Amino acid sequence: MKLKKKILIHDIAKHLDVSIATVSLVLNGKAKEKRISDSLAEKVLKYVEEVGYKPNQLAKSLRTGKTHVIGLVVEDIANPFFATVAALIEKKLLARGYRIIYCSTNGDTAKTRDLLTMFQERHVDGYILALPDGVESDVRTLVRSGKPLILFDRELAGVLANAVVVDGEKGMYEATQHLLEQGFTSVAMVTLQAGQAQMQARLQGYSQAMQEWQLPEMVLELEFQQEREQIIHQMQAFCQANPTCNALLFATNYLGVYGLEAVNGLGRRIPEDLAIVSFDDNDLFRLYSPSITVVAQPLEAMAESIISTLLSALEGSQETGRITQLQLAPQLIVRESSIRVPQKARPRASRTKT
Amino acid sequence: MKLKKKILIHDIAKHLDVSIATVSLVLNGKAKEKRISDSLAEKVLKYVEEVGYKPNQLAKSLRTGKTHVIGLVVEDIANPFFATVAALIEKKLLARGYRIIYCSTNGDTAKTRDLLTMFQERHVDGYILALPDGVESDVRTLVRSGKPLILFDRELAGVLANAVVVDGEKGMYEATQHLLEQGFTSVAMVTLQAGQAQMQARLQGYSQAMQEWQLPEMVLELEFQQEREQIIHQMQAFCQANPTCNALLFATNYLGVYGLEAVNGLGRRIPEDLAIVSFDDNDLFRLYSPSITVVAQPLEAMAESIISTLLSALEGSQETGRITQLQLAPQLIVRESSIRVPQKARPRASRTKT
DNA sequence: CTGAAAGCGCTTACAG
DNA sequence: CTGAAAGCGCTTACAG
């Protein structure tokens, strides 16, 4: 097949006996604009196709300053929430001719800063970012640089930038209300210490509901980035220290997963002894027995909003300086783990009765 | 802070009153080699640090032909197996100064071909690939081009290239033996039609064991890329058409997940009515009740092998033309779903009442 | 040790 | 419509 004798724009110009400029212009769709005859343009296109000429993107980027690469920063690509959003974003961006470079921060501020620097060095055309707190000033600098940028999952305190987030406060408020209405009046929230905006919002939703019912709040705040065993251990200790607690609310997916392990380990039954609701949905929660009630994020809509906001910034169809901030509504999906069991077994499924 | 007045190598040469070459040489660690005085070198380094000069990677790449970017192709980044391997690879490569561009093929041959072309256009320094079948000749061309490349998860028929795979035949052979020894003698295998090497190996392991026991094989081969509902429906139809079947072996993680849904939907009890073993481990299988027996892939070891093979090819410390092929052993993790239940009910958890 | 210069492969005013 | 030429920002022989 096609050997690796790299063919250059110069070669094709020479072969067709036209100037390099002509070839370049045709290839970049500026034939009309520059009044190059249709027949010539077609001849160029045909020959380029024939020999399979591909412009060197590096040279092109160096010259134009555009790379058609988008930098995606997530907390952990192995987390199903981020993996799913990333897959959706990738699919949509690919169709528009953009590639993605991604990296995981693992919640590490210093690493995040390095990643951001690397992305700049690689001249990405735009950024999609879910960042740990602590990099506010770096992001502010980035915004000022004028590169299209969008935050998702969480905003950053004091950073004015495009953002797509989910209303975790509302989600957790509704989840707490649901538990309270089911008669679980001793609800505890398990969350992370991180000062991340979305975590605080989720906690806020819980607090709000508890206050409305004039019930005392119980919160377990776990340190970030601990080992699984550590977390499970602390959850179990918490349950034992709060024996009256009869419902647990988890602020994010992996806490919910570990929570199930912790509860199993203690031999507590769900929902008889302990009701469970977690933020984020996934296969495990859906299929677990009993199935777990969740506050699901609208992943497809998030990806869609992220892309469309970023693209409109990239394609300059909007005034610079214009900021788009979206807050999407999560959905409470009631399953077995949060339904009060009268005395005898329940059918299954999901009714919220008030 | 640092404004965006882009500083160039020329600026720093001028400021220090040395030549551009000197600065470049120092920056690329060739000071010694070129006999540049330590004091001068230090002065350069110091000033570069001071003003925060970062060489333009695009220009550098155009000149040197190296990008320090690795192309990673997986089937689906949202699949926990790929997401986890990707996260591990990313972490390890980052430490060595490489970045990753990733894309998902979704099993689509044409899309895969495009991705490969894109990676070439972007001049990635190396490739890490889990590909659908049908792109053998493209990969052969790639190998011939001399770019470091490593296949993982699956090899490609007739393609001689570096590869890291898991011995699925052995894994499934052991899983089948385990089921048979537990007294489940009517074992069916649920797999995908795809001609992918690793799928065939897994099927082969099952066949081997069944033949040794002189038992008839029952295989459900599902079409690739079907909707979840479709798959579940076919699984249920299969179970109903084969009422004697008392054990199901799933060839890959998401089939196992769908399988659980299918079995639940039919109201069959695990393992009383139907034993279950799936390839690949994950939270769901570990925490499901009953917990699911799996053939786990050594993810950490895979990532490690992939990286070390690729790096040694990248860093040219080995003769070109040398090929490394590794086959790692999977691990059978026996859990509740494949253990014969004597007569009475099982201890904890999970009862589907029929 | 250092300077001047070519060249990586393209795009795009600027003159014709 | 087209050609010659500059320039994107670097690296690296080649002469001193």
Coordinates of N, CA and C in Angstrom, one line a residue, chain A residues 1-4 54-59 61-62 67-69 72 76-78 83-84 86-87 90-91 94 97 99-104 106 111 115 117-119 121-123 141 144-146 228 257-258 260-261 264 283-284 286-289 345-347, chain B residues 1-4 6 54-59 61-62 67-69 72 76-78 83-84 86-87 90-91 94 97 99-104 106 111 115 117-119 121-123 141 144-145 228 257 260-261 264 283-284 286-289 348 350-351 353:
Chain A
M1 N 0.8 -1.2 0.0 CA 0.0 0.0 0.0 C 0.9 1.3 0.0
K2 N 0.2 2.3 0.3 CA 0.8 3.6 0.5 C 2.0 3.6 1.3
L3 N 3.1 3.8 0.6 CA 4.4 3.8 1.4 C 4.5 5.1 2.2
K4 N 5.6 5.1 3.0 CA 5.7 6.3 3.8 C 6.6 7.4 3.3
K54 N -2.1 14.4 3.2 CA -2.7 15.0 4.5 C -1.7 16.1 5.0
P55 N -2.2 17.3 5.1 CA -1.4 18.4 5.6 C -0.8 18.0 7.0
N56 N 0.4 18.5 7.2 CA 1.0 18.3 8.5 C 0.3 19.2 9.5
Q57 N -0.4 18.6 10.5 CA -1.2 19.3 11.5 C -0.3 20.2 12.4
L58 N 0.9 19.7 12.6 CA 1.8 20.4 13.5 C 2.2 21.8 12.8
A59 N 2.6 21.7 11.6 CA 2.9 22.9 10.9 C 1.8 23.8 10.8
S61 N -0.8 24.0 12.7 CA -1.1 24.6 14.1 C -0.1 25.7 14.4
L62 N 1.2 25.4 14.1 CA 2.2 26.4 14.4 C 1.9 27.7 13.7
T67 N -5.3 24.1 17.2 CA -4.9 22.7 17.2 C -6.0 21.8 17.0
H68 N -7.2 22.3 17.2 CA -8.4 21.4 17.2 C -8.4 20.3 18.2
V69 N -7.7 20.7 19.3 CA -7.6 19.7 20.4 C -8.2 20.4 21.6
L72 N -9.5 18.1 28.4 CA -10.5 17.7 29.3 C -9.9 17.3 30.7
D76 N -11.3 11.9 38.1 CA -10.8 10.5 37.9 C -11.5 9.8 36.8
I77 N -10.8 9.5 35.8 CA -11.5 9.0 34.6 C -12.1 7.6 34.9
A78 N -11.6 7.0 35.9 CA -12.2 5.6 36.3 C -13.5 5.7 37.1
A83 N -16.3 9.1 33.6 CA -16.1 8.2 32.4 C -17.3 8.4 31.4
T84 N -18.5 8.4 31.9 CA -19.6 8.5 31.1 C -19.7 9.9 30.4
A86 N -17.3 11.9 29.9 CA -16.2 12.0 28.9 C -16.5 11.2 27.6
A87 N -17.1 10.1 27.7 CA -17.5 9.3 26.5 C -18.5 10.1 25.7
E90 N -16.7 13.1 24.1 CA -15.8 12.7 23.1 C -16.6 12.5 21.8
K91 N -17.7 11.7 21.9 CA -18.4 11.4 20.7 C -18.9 12.6 20.0
L94 N -15.9 14.8 18.5 CA -15.3 14.1 17.4 C -16.0 14.4 16.1
G97 N -14.9 17.5 14.6 CA -13.5 17.6 14.2 C -12.6 17.9 15.3
R99 N -10.5 16.8 18.8 CA -9.9 15.7 19.5 C -9.8 16.1 21.0
I100 N -9.7 15.1 21.9 CA -9.6 15.4 23.3 C -8.3 14.9 23.9
I101 N -7.7 15.7 24.7 CA -6.6 15.2 25.5 C -7.2 15.2 26.9
Y102 N -7.1 14.2 27.7 CA -7.7 14.2 29.0 C -6.7 13.9 30.0
C103 N -7.0 14.3 31.2 CA -6.2 14.0 32.4 C -7.0 14.0 33.6
S104 N -6.6 13.2 34.6 CA -7.3 13.1 35.9 C -6.5 13.9 36.9
N106 N -7.2 13.6 40.2 CA -7.2 12.9 41.5 C -7.3 13.9 42.7
K111 N -0.9 18.8 41.0 CA -1.0 18.1 39.7 C -1.9 18.8 38.7
L115 N -1.2 20.1 35.0 CA -2.0 19.7 33.8 C -2.4 21.0 33.0
T117 N -1.0 23.8 32.9 CA 0.2 24.3 32.2 C 0.5 23.5 30.9
M118 N 0.4 22.2 31.1 CA 0.7 21.3 29.9 C -0.3 21.6 28.8
F119 N -1.5 21.7 29.2 CA -2.5 22.0 28.1 C -2.2 23.3 27.4
E121 N 0.7 24.6 27.1 CA 1.9 24.3 26.2 C 1.6 23.6 25.0
R122 N 0.6 22.8 25.1 CA 0.2 22.0 23.9 C -0.8 22.8 23.0
H123 N -1.1 24.0 23.5 CA -2.0 24.9 22.7 C -3.3 24.3 22.4
T141 N -6.7 33.3 35.5 CA -5.7 33.7 34.5 C -6.0 33.1 33.2
R144 N -8.8 34.9 31.6 CA -8.3 36.1 31.0 C -7.6 36.0 29.7
S145 N -7.0 34.8 29.5 CA -6.2 34.6 28.3 C -7.1 34.5 27.1
G146 N -8.4 34.4 27.4 CA -9.4 34.4 26.2 C -9.7 33.1 25.6
R228 N -10.1 2.9 50.4 CA -11.4 2.4 50.5 C -11.7 1.8 51.9
V257 N -21.2 3.5 47.1 CA -20.7 2.2 46.9 C -20.1 1.6 48.2
Y258 N -19.2 2.5 48.7 CA -18.5 2.0 49.9 C -19.5 1.9 51.1
L260 N -22.5 0.9 50.9 CA -23.2 -0.4 50.9 C -22.3 -1.5 51.5
E261 N -21.0 -1.4 51.3 CA -20.1 -2.4 51.9 C -20.1 -2.2 53.4
N264 N -23.4 -3.5 54.9 CA -23.3 -5.0 54.8 C -22.5 -5.6 55.9
D283 N -25.0 1.2 37.5 CA -25.5 -0.2 37.4 C -25.7 -0.8 38.8
L284 N -24.7 -0.6 39.6 CA -24.8 -1.2 40.9 C -26.0 -0.8 41.7
R286 N -28.8 0.4 40.6 CA -30.0 0.0 39.9 C -30.3 -1.5 40.1
L287 N -29.2 -2.3 40.2 CA -29.4 -3.7 40.2 C -29.2 -4.3 41.6
Y288 N -28.7 -3.5 42.5 CA -28.5 -4.0 43.9 C -29.8 -4.5 44.5
S289 N -29.7 -5.4 45.4 CA -30.9 -5.9 46.0 C -30.8 -5.6 47.5
A345 N -43.2 -7.8 54.1 CA -42.4 -7.5 52.9 C -43.2 -6.6 51.9
R346 N -42.5 -5.8 51.2 CA -43.1 -5.0 50.2 C -43.0 -5.7 48.8
P347 N -43.9 -5.2 47.9 CA -43.8 -5.7 46.6 C -42.4 -5.5 45.9
Chain B
M1 N -0.3 39.2 37.9 CA 0.6 38.0 37.6 C 1.2 38.1 36.3
K2 N 1.8 37.1 35.9 CA 2.4 36.9 34.6 C 1.4 37.2 33.5
L3 N 1.6 38.2 32.8 CA 0.7 38.6 31.7 C 0.9 37.7 30.5
K4 N 0.1 37.9 29.5 CA 0.3 37.0 28.4 C 1.1 37.5 27.2
K6 N 3.7 36.8 25.3 CA 4.4 35.5 25.1 C 5.9 35.8 24.9
K54 N 8.5 29.1 28.6 CA 8.1 27.7 28.2 C 8.3 27.6 26.7
P55 N 9.1 26.8 26.2 CA 9.3 26.6 24.8 C 7.9 26.2 24.1
N56 N 7.7 26.7 23.0 CA 6.5 26.4 22.2 C 6.6 24.9 21.7
Q57 N 5.8 24.1 22.3 CA 5.9 22.7 22.0 C 5.5 22.4 20.5
L58 N 4.7 23.2 20.0 CA 4.3 22.9 18.6 C 5.5 23.1 17.7
A59 N 6.3 24.2 17.9 CA 7.4 24.5 17.1 C 8.5 23.4 17.3
S61 N 8.0 20.4 18.3 CA 7.5 19.1 17.7 C 7.7 19.1 16.2
L62 N 7.4 20.3 15.6 CA 7.6 20.4 14.1 C 9.0 20.1 13.7
T67 N 6.3 14.5 19.7 CA 5.3 15.3 20.4 C 5.1 14.9 21.8
H68 N 5.6 13.8 22.3 CA 5.4 13.3 23.6 C 3.9 13.1 23.9
V69 N 3.2 12.8 22.9 CA 1.8 12.4 23.0 C 1.6 11.0 22.6
L72 N -4.2 6.6 22.7 CA -4.8 5.5 23.3 C -6.2 5.2 22.7
D76 N -14.5 1.5 24.6 CA -15.4 2.4 25.1 C -14.9 2.9 26.5
I77 N -14.6 4.2 26.6 CA -14.0 4.7 27.8 C -15.0 4.6 29.0
A78 N -16.2 4.5 28.7 CA -17.2 4.4 29.8 C -17.3 2.9 30.3
A83 N -11.8 2.1 31.4 CA -11.6 3.3 32.1 C -10.6 3.1 33.2
T84 N -10.6 1.9 33.8 CA -9.6 1.7 34.9 C -8.2 1.5 34.3
A86 N -7.2 2.7 31.5 CA -6.8 4.1 31.0 C -6.3 5.0 32.1
A87 N -7.0 4.9 33.3 CA -6.5 5.7 34.4 C -5.2 5.3 34.9
E90 N -2.6 6.4 32.2 CA -2.4 7.8 32.3 C -1.4 8.2 33.4
K91 N -1.7 7.7 34.6 CA -0.9 8.1 35.7 C 0.6 7.7 35.5
L94 N 2.2 9.9 32.6 CA 2.3 11.3 33.0 C 3.6 11.5 33.7
G97 N 6.4 12.1 31.5 CA 6.4 13.2 30.6 C 5.5 13.1 29.4
R99 N 1.8 12.6 27.4 CA 0.4 12.9 27.5 C -0.4 11.9 26.7
I100 N -1.7 11.8 27.0 CA -2.5 10.8 26.2 C -3.6 11.5 25.5
I101 N -3.8 11.1 24.2 CA -5.0 11.4 23.5 C -5.8 10.1 23.4
Y102 N -7.0 10.1 23.8 CA -7.7 8.9 23.7 C -9.0 9.0 22.9
C103 N -9.4 7.9 22.4 CA -10.6 7.8 21.7 C -11.3 6.4 21.8
S104 N -12.6 6.4 21.7 CA -13.3 5.1 21.8 C -13.7 4.7 20.4
N106 N -16.0 2.2 19.9 CA -17.3 1.6 19.9 C -17.4 0.5 19.0
K111 N -14.8 4.0 12.0 CA -14.4 5.0 13.0 C -12.9 4.8 13.5
L115 N -9.7 7.2 13.4 CA -9.0 7.5 14.6 C -7.5 7.3 14.4
T117 N -5.9 7.3 11.6 CA -5.4 8.4 10.7 C -5.2 9.7 11.5
M118 N -6.2 10.0 12.3 CA -6.0 11.2 13.1 C -4.8 11.2 14.0
F119 N -4.6 10.1 14.6 CA -3.4 10.0 15.5 C -2.1 10.2 14.7
E121 N -1.9 11.9 11.9 CA -1.8 13.3 11.6 C -1.3 14.2 12.7
R122 N -1.7 13.8 13.9 CA -1.2 14.5 15.1 C 0.2 14.1 15.5
H123 N 0.8 13.2 14.8 CA 2.1 12.8 15.1 C 2.3 12.3 16.5
T141 N 0.3 -1.7 8.5 CA 1.0 -0.5 7.9 C 1.6 0.3 9.0
R144 N 4.7 -1.2 10.3 CA 5.8 -1.0 9.3 C 6.4 0.4 9.4
S145 N 5.5 1.4 9.8 CA 6.0 2.8 9.8 C 7.1 3.0 10.9
R228 N -29.2 -2.3 25.2 CA -29.3 -3.1 26.5 C -30.6 -3.9 26.5
V257 N -23.4 -7.8 33.6 CA -24.4 -6.9 34.2 C -25.8 -7.1 33.6
L260 N -27.5 -10.2 34.9 CA -28.1 -10.2 36.2 C -29.5 -9.6 36.0
E261 N -29.6 -8.6 35.2 CA -30.9 -8.0 35.0 C -31.9 -9.0 34.4
N264 N -32.9 -11.6 36.9 CA -33.8 -11.0 37.9 C -35.2 -11.0 37.3
D283 N -17.3 -3.3 41.0 CA -18.0 -3.1 42.3 C -19.3 -3.9 42.3
L284 N -20.0 -3.8 41.2 CA -21.3 -4.5 41.2 C -21.2 -6.0 41.5
R286 N -18.9 -7.5 43.0 CA -18.4 -7.8 44.4 C -19.5 -7.5 45.4
L287 N -20.3 -6.5 45.2 CA -21.3 -6.2 46.2 C -22.7 -6.8 46.0
Y288 N -22.9 -7.2 44.8 CA -24.2 -7.8 44.5 C -24.5 -8.9 45.5
S289 N -25.8 -9.1 45.7 CA -26.2 -10.1 46.6 C -27.1 -11.1 45.9
R348 N -27.2 -14.9 54.6 CA -27.6 -13.5 54.4 C -28.3 -13.2 53.1
S350 N -30.5 -11.3 50.0 CA -31.0 -11.7 48.7 C -32.0 -12.8 48.6
R351 N -33.2 -12.6 48.7 CA -34.0 -13.7 48.3 C -35.0 -13.1 47.3
K353 N -38.3 -13.7 45.7 CA -39.4 -14.6 46.0 C -40.2 -14.8 44.7

